[in-house]
PDB file of C-alpha atoms in Angstrom:
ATOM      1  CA  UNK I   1      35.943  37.234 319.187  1.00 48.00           C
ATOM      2  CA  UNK I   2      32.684  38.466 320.438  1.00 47.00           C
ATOM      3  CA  UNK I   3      32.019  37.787 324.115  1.00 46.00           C
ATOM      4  CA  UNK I   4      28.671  37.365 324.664  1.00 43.00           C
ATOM      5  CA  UNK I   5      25.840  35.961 326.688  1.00 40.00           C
ATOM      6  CA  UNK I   6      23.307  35.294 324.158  1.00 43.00           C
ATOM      7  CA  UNK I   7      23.207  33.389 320.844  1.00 42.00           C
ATOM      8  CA  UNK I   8      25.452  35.563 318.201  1.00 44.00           C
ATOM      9  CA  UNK I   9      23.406  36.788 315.569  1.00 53.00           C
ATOM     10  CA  UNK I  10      24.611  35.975 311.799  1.00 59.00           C
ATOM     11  CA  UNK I  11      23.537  39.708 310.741  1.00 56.00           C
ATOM     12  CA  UNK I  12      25.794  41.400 312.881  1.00 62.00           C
ATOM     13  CA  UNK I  13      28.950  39.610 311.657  1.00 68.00           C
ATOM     14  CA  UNK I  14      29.864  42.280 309.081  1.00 66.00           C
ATOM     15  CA  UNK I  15      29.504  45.210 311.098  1.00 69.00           C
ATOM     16  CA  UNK I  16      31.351  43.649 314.034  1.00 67.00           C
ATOM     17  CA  UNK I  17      34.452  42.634 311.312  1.00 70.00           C
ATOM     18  CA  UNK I  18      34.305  46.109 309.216  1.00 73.00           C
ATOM     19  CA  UNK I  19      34.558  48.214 313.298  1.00 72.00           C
ATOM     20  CA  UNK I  20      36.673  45.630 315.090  1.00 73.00           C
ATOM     21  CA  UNK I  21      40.316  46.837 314.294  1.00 78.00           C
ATOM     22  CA  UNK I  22      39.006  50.620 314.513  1.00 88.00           C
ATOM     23  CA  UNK I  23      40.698  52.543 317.489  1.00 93.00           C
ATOM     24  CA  UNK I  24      38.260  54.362 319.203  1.00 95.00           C
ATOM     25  CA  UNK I  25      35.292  52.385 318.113  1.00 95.00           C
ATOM     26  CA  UNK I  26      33.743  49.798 320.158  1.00 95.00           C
ATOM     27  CA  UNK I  27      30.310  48.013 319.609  1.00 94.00           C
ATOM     28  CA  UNK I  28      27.904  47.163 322.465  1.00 94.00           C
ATOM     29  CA  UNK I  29      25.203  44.597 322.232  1.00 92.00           C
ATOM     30  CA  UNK I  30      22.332  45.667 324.597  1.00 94.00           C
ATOM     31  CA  UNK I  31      19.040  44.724 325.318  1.00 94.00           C
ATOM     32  CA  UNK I  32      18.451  48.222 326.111  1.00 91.00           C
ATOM     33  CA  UNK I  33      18.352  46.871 329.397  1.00 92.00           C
ATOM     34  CA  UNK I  34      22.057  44.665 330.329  1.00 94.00           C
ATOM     35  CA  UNK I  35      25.065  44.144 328.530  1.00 95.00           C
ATOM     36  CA  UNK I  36      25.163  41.221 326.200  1.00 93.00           C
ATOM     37  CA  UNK I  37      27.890  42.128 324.033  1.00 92.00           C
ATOM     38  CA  UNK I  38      31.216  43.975 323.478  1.00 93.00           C
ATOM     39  CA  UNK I  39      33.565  44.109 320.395  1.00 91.00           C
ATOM     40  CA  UNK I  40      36.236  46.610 318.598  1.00 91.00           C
ATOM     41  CA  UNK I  41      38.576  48.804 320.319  1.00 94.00           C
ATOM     42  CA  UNK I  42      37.459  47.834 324.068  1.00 95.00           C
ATOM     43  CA  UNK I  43      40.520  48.275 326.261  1.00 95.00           C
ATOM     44  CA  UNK I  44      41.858  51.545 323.988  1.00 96.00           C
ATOM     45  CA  UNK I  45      38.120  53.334 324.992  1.00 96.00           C
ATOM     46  CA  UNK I  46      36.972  51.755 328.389  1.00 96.00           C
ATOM     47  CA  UNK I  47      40.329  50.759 330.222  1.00 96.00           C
ATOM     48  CA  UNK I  48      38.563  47.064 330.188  1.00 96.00           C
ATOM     49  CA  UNK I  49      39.341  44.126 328.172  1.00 96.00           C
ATOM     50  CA  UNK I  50      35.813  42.864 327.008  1.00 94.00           C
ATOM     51  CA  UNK I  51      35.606  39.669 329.642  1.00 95.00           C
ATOM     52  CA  UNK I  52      36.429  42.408 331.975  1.00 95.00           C
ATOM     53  CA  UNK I  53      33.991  44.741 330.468  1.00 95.00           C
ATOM     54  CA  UNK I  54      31.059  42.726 330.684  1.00 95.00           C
ATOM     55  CA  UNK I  55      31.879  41.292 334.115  1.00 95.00           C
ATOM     56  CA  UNK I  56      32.039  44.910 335.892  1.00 94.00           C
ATOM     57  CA  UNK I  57      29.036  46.741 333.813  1.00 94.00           C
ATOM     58  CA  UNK I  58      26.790  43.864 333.544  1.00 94.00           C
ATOM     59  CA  UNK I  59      24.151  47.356 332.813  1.00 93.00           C
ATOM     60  CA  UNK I  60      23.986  50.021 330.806  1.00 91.00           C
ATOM     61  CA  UNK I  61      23.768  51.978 333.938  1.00 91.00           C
ATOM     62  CA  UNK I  62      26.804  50.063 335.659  1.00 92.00           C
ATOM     63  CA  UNK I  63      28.918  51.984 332.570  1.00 93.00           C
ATOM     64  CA  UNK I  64      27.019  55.370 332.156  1.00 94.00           C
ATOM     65  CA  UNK I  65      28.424  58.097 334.189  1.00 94.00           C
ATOM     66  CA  UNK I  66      25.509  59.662 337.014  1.00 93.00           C
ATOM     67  CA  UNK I  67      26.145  62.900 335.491  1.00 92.00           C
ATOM     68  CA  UNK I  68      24.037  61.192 332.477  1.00 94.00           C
ATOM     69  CA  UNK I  69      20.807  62.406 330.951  1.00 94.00           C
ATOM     70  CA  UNK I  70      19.022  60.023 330.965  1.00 93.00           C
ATOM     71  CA  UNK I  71      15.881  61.285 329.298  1.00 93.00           C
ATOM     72  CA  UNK I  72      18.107  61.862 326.370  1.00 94.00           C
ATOM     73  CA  UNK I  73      19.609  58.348 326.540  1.00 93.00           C
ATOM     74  CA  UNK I  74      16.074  57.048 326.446  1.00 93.00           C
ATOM     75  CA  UNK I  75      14.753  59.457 323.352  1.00 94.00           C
ATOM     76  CA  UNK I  76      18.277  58.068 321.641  1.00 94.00           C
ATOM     77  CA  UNK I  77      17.083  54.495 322.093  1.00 94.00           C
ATOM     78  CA  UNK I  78      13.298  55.528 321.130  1.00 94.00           C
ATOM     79  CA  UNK I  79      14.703  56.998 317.751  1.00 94.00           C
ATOM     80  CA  UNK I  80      16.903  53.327 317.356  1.00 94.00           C
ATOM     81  CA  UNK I  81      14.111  51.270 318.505  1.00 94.00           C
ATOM     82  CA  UNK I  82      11.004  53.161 316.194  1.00 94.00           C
ATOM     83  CA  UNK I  83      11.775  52.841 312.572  1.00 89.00           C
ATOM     84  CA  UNK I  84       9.177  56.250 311.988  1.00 93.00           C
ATOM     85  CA  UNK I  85      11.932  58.091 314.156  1.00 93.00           C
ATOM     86  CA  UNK I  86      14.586  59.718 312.480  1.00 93.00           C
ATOM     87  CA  UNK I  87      17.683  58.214 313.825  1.00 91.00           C
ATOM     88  CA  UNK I  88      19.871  60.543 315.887  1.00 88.00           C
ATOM     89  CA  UNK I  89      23.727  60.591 317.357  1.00 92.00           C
ATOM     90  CA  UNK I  90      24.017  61.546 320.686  1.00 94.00           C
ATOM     91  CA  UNK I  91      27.665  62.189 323.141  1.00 95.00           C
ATOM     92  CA  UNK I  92      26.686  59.866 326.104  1.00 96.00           C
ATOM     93  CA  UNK I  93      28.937  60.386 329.313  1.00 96.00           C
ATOM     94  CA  UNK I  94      30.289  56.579 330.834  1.00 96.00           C
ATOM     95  CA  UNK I  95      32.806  56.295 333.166  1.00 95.00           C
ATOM     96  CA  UNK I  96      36.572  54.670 332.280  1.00 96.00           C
ATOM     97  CA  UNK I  97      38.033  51.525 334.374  1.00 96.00           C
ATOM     98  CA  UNK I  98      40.052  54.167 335.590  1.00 96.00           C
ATOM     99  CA  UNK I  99      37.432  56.402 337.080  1.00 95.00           C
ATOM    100  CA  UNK I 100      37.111  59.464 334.229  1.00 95.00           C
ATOM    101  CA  UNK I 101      34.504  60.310 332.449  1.00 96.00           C
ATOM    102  CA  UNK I 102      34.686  59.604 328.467  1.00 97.00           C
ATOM    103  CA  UNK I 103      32.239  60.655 325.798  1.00 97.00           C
ATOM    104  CA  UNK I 104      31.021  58.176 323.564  1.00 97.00           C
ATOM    105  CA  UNK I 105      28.811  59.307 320.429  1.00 96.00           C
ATOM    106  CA  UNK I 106      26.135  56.722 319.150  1.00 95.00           C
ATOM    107  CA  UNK I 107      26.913  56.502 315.561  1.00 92.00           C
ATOM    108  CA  UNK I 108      25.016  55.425 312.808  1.00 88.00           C
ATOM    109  CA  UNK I 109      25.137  51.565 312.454  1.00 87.00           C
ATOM    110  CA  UNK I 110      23.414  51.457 315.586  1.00 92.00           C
ATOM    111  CA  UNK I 111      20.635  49.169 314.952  1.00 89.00           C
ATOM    112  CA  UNK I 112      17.726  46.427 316.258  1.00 90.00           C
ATOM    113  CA  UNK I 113      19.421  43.257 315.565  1.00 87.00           C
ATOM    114  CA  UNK I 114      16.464  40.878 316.879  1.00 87.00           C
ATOM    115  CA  UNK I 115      14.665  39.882 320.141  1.00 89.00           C
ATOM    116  CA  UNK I 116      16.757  39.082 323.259  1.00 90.00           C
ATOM    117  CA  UNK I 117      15.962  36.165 325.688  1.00 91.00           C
ATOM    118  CA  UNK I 118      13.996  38.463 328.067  1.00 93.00           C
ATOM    119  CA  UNK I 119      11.974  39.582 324.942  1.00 94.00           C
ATOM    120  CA  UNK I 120      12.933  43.161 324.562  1.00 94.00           C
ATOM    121  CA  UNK I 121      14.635  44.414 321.578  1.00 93.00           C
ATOM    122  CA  UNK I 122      18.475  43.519 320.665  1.00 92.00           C
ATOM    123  CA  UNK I 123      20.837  46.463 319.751  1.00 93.00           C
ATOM    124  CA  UNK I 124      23.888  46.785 318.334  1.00 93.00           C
ATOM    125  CA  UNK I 125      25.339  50.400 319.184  1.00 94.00           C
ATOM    126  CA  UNK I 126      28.507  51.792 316.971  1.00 94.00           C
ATOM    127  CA  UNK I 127      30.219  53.976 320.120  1.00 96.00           C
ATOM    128  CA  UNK I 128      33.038  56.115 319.037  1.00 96.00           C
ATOM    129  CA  UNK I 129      35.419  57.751 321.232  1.00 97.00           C
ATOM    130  CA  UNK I 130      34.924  61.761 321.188  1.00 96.00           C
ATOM    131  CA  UNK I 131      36.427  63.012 324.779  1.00 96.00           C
ATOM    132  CA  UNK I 132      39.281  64.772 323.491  1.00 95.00           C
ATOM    133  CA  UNK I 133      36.133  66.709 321.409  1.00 94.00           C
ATOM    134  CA  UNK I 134      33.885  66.833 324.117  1.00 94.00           C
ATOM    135  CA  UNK I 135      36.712  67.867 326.715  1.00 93.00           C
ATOM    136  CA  UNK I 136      38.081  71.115 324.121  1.00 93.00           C
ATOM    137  CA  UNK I 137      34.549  72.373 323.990  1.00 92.00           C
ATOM    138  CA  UNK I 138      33.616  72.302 327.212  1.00 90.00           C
ATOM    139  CA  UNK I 139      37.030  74.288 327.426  1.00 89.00           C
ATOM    140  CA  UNK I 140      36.363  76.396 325.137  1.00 88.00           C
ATOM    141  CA  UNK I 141      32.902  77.312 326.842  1.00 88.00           C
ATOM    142  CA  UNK I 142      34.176  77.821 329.955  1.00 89.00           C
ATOM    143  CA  UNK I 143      36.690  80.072 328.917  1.00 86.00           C
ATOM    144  CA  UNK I 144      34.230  82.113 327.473  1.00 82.00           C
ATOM    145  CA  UNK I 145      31.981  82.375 330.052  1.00 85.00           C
ATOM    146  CA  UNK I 146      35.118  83.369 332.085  1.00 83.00           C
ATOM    147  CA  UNK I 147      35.769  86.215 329.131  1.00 76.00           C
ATOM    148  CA  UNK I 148      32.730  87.527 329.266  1.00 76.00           C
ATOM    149  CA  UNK I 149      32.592  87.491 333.439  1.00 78.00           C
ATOM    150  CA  UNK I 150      35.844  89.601 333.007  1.00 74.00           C
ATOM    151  CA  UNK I 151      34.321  91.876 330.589  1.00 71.00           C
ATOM    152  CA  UNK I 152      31.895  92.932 332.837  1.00 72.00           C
ATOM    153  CA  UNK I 153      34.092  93.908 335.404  1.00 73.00           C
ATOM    154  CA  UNK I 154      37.307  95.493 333.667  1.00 72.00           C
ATOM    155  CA  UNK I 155      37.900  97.985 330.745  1.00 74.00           C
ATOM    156  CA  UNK I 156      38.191  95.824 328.091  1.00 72.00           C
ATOM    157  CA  UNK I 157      39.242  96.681 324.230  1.00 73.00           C
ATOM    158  CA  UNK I 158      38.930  94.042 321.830  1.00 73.00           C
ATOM    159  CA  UNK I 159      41.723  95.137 319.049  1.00 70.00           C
ATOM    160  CA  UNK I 160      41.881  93.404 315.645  1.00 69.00           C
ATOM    161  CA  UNK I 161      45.174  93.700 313.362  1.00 60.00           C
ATOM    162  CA  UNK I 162      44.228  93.776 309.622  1.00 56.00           C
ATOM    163  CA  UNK I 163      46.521  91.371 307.934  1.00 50.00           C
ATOM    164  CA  UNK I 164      48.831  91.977 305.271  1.00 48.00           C
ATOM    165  CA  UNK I 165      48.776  95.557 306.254  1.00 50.00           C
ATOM    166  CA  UNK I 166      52.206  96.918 306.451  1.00 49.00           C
ATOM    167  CA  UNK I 167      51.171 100.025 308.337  1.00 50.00           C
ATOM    168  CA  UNK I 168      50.174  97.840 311.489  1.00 50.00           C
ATOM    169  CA  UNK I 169      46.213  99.681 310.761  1.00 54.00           C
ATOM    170  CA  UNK I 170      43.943  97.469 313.201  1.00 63.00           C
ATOM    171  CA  UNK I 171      40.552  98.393 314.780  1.00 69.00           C
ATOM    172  CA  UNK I 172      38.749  98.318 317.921  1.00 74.00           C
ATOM    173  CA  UNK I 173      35.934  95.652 317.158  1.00 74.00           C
ATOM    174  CA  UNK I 174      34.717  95.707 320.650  1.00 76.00           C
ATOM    175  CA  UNK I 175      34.878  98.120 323.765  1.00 79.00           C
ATOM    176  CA  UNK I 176      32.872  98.135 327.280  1.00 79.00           C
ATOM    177  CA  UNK I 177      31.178 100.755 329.496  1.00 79.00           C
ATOM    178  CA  UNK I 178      34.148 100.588 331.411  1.00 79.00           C
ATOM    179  CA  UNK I 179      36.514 101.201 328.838  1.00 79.00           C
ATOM    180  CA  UNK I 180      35.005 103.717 326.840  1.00 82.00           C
ATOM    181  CA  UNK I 181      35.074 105.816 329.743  1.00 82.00           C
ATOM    182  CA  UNK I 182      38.083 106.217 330.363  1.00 82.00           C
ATOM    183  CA  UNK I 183      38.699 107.639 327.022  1.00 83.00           C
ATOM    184  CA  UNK I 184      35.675 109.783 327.190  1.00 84.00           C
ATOM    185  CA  UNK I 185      34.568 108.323 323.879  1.00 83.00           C
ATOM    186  CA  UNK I 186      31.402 106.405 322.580  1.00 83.00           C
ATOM    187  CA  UNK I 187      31.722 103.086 321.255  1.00 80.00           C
ATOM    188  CA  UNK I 188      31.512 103.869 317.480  1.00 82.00           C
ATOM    189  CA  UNK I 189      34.280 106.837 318.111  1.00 80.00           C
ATOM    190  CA  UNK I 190      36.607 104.220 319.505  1.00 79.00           C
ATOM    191  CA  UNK I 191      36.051 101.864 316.633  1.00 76.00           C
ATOM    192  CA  UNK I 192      35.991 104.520 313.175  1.00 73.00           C
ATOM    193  CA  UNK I 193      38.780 106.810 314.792  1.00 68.00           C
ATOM    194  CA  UNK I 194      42.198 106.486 315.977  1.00 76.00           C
ATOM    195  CA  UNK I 195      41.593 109.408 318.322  1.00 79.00           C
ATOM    196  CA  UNK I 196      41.775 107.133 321.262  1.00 79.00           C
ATOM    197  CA  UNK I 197      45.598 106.210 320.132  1.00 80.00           C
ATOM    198  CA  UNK I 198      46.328 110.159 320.220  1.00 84.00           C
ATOM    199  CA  UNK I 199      45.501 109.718 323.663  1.00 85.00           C
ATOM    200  CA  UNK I 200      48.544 108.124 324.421  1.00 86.00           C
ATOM    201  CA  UNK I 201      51.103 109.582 326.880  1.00 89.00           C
ATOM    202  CA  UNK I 202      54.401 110.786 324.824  1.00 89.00           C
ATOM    203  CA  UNK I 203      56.127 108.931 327.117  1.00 90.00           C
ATOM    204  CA  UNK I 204      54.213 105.733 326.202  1.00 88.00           C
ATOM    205  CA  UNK I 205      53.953 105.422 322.876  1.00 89.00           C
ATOM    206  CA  UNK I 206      57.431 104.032 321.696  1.00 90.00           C
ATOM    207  CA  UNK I 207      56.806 101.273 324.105  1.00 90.00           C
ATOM    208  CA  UNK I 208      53.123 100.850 322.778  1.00 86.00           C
ATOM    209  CA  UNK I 209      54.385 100.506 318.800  1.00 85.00           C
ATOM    210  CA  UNK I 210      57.217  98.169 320.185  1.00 88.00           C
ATOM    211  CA  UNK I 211      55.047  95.581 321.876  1.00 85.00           C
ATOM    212  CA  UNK I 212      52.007  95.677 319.489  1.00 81.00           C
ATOM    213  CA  UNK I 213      54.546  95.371 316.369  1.00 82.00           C
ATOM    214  CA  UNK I 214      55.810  92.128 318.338  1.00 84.00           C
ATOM    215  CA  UNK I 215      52.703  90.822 319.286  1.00 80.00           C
ATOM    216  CA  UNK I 216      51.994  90.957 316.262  1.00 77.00           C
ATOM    217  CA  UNK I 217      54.844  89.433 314.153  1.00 79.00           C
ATOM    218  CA  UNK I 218      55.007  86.794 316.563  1.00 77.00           C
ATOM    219  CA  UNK I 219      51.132  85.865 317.139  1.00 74.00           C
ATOM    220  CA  UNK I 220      51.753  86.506 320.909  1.00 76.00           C
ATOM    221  CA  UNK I 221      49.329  87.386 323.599  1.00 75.00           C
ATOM    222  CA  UNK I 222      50.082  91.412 323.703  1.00 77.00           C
ATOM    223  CA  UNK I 223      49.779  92.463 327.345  1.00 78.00           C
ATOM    224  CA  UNK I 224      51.135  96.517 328.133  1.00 80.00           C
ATOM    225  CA  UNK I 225      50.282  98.528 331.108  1.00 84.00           C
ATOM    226  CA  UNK I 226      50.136 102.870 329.216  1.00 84.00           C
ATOM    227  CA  UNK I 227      48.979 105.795 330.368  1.00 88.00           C
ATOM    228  CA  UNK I 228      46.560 108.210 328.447  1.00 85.00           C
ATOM    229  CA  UNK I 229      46.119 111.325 328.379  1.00 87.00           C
ATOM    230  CA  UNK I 230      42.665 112.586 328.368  1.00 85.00           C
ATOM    231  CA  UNK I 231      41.893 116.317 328.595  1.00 82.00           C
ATOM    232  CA  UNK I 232      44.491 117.795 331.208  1.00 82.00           C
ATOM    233  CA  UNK I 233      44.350 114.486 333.406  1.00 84.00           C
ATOM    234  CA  UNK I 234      46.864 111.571 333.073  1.00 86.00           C
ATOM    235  CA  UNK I 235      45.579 107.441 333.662  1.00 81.00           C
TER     236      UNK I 235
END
């Protein structure tokens, strides 16, 4: 059933039935302004049942999280609201019954569905649940502004095994200031030469083979402290 404050409207019936058993979907009916509406997979997205729902976020704002853009939000509703715009899905940050932040994209399906009591525009919007996305890239981003911090500050060899080849051949596909130094190479001698691996200490290089041979059979994070041997000086 779809709780409500205003009149239902007939045209909405067979999006609301084709979304409502969809987990992670849920459909809001807004006046851009206050909630008027909520169907589909309420408690499985928001931590609310929909009474619930509409009783704590009476708002859009109530449910948006304050880390929100809210110019976006409002060029998102422009592009629903003007039928010259071209329509356009958007990851909105809202805050759980719990007190987390989940993502919710604005699908298409979001649409004007009529003229609310107040007089401004009815919407349907088609929310689906994309944290677990949103979360792994904002991961993944921070790990790689972490990467490239480190980079900056250590010697750092980026090594790439070349699979299928049963002489364990690799190449260096990226090397820093830092670590070109200690070799006493340039960049492009490290990466079209193996001279740097003749560098080696005798002492090291079983141990070198050994790991790199595992870390690569096993797809494991190879980590070895070796020392080189460059000129008539040992590192």
């Amino acid at each position: 059933m779809l709780f409500r404050s205003e009149v239902r409207h007939r045209q909405t019936q067979a999006t609301v039935s084709s979304y409502r058993n969809v987990q992670g979907i849920i459909l809001v009916i807004t006046d851009t302004q206050r909630h008027l509406g909520i169907d589909g997979d309420v408690f499985g997205v928001t931590g609310y049942t929909a009474p619930e729902f509409l009783e704590a976020n009476p708002t859009m704002r109530d449910f948006q999280s304050p880390d929100v853009d809210r110019a976006e939000v409002a060029s998102f509703l422009a592009t629903v609201l003007d039928p010259n715009l071209s329509f356009v899905e958007v990851n909105i940050p809202h805050v759980h019954k719990h007190g987390h932040t989940i993502w919710l994209r604005a699908c298409r399906g979001t649409r004007v569905i009529g003229t609310a009591a107040n007089g401004n525009p009815e919407v349907l919007v088609v929310f689906r649940d994309v944290t677990a996305t949103v979360v792994a890239q904002r991961e993944a981003a921070s790990q790689r502004v972490a990467l490239l911090r480190r980079i900056t500050l250590v010697p750092v060899m980026i090594f790439e095994m070349v699979a299928g080849d049963a002489t364990g051949a690799g190449r260096i596909v990226y090397t820093n200031q830092q670590s070109t130094s200690i070799f006493g190479l340039t960049p492009e001698e490290m990466a079209s030469s193996c001279k740097w691996m003749q560098m080696i200490h005798p002492g090291d290089v079983e141990r070198y083979e050994s790991s790199m041979a595992e870390s690569q059979a096993g797809l494991k994070e190879w980590e070895l402290e070796f020392r080189v041997v460059v000129g008539s000086k040992t590192k």
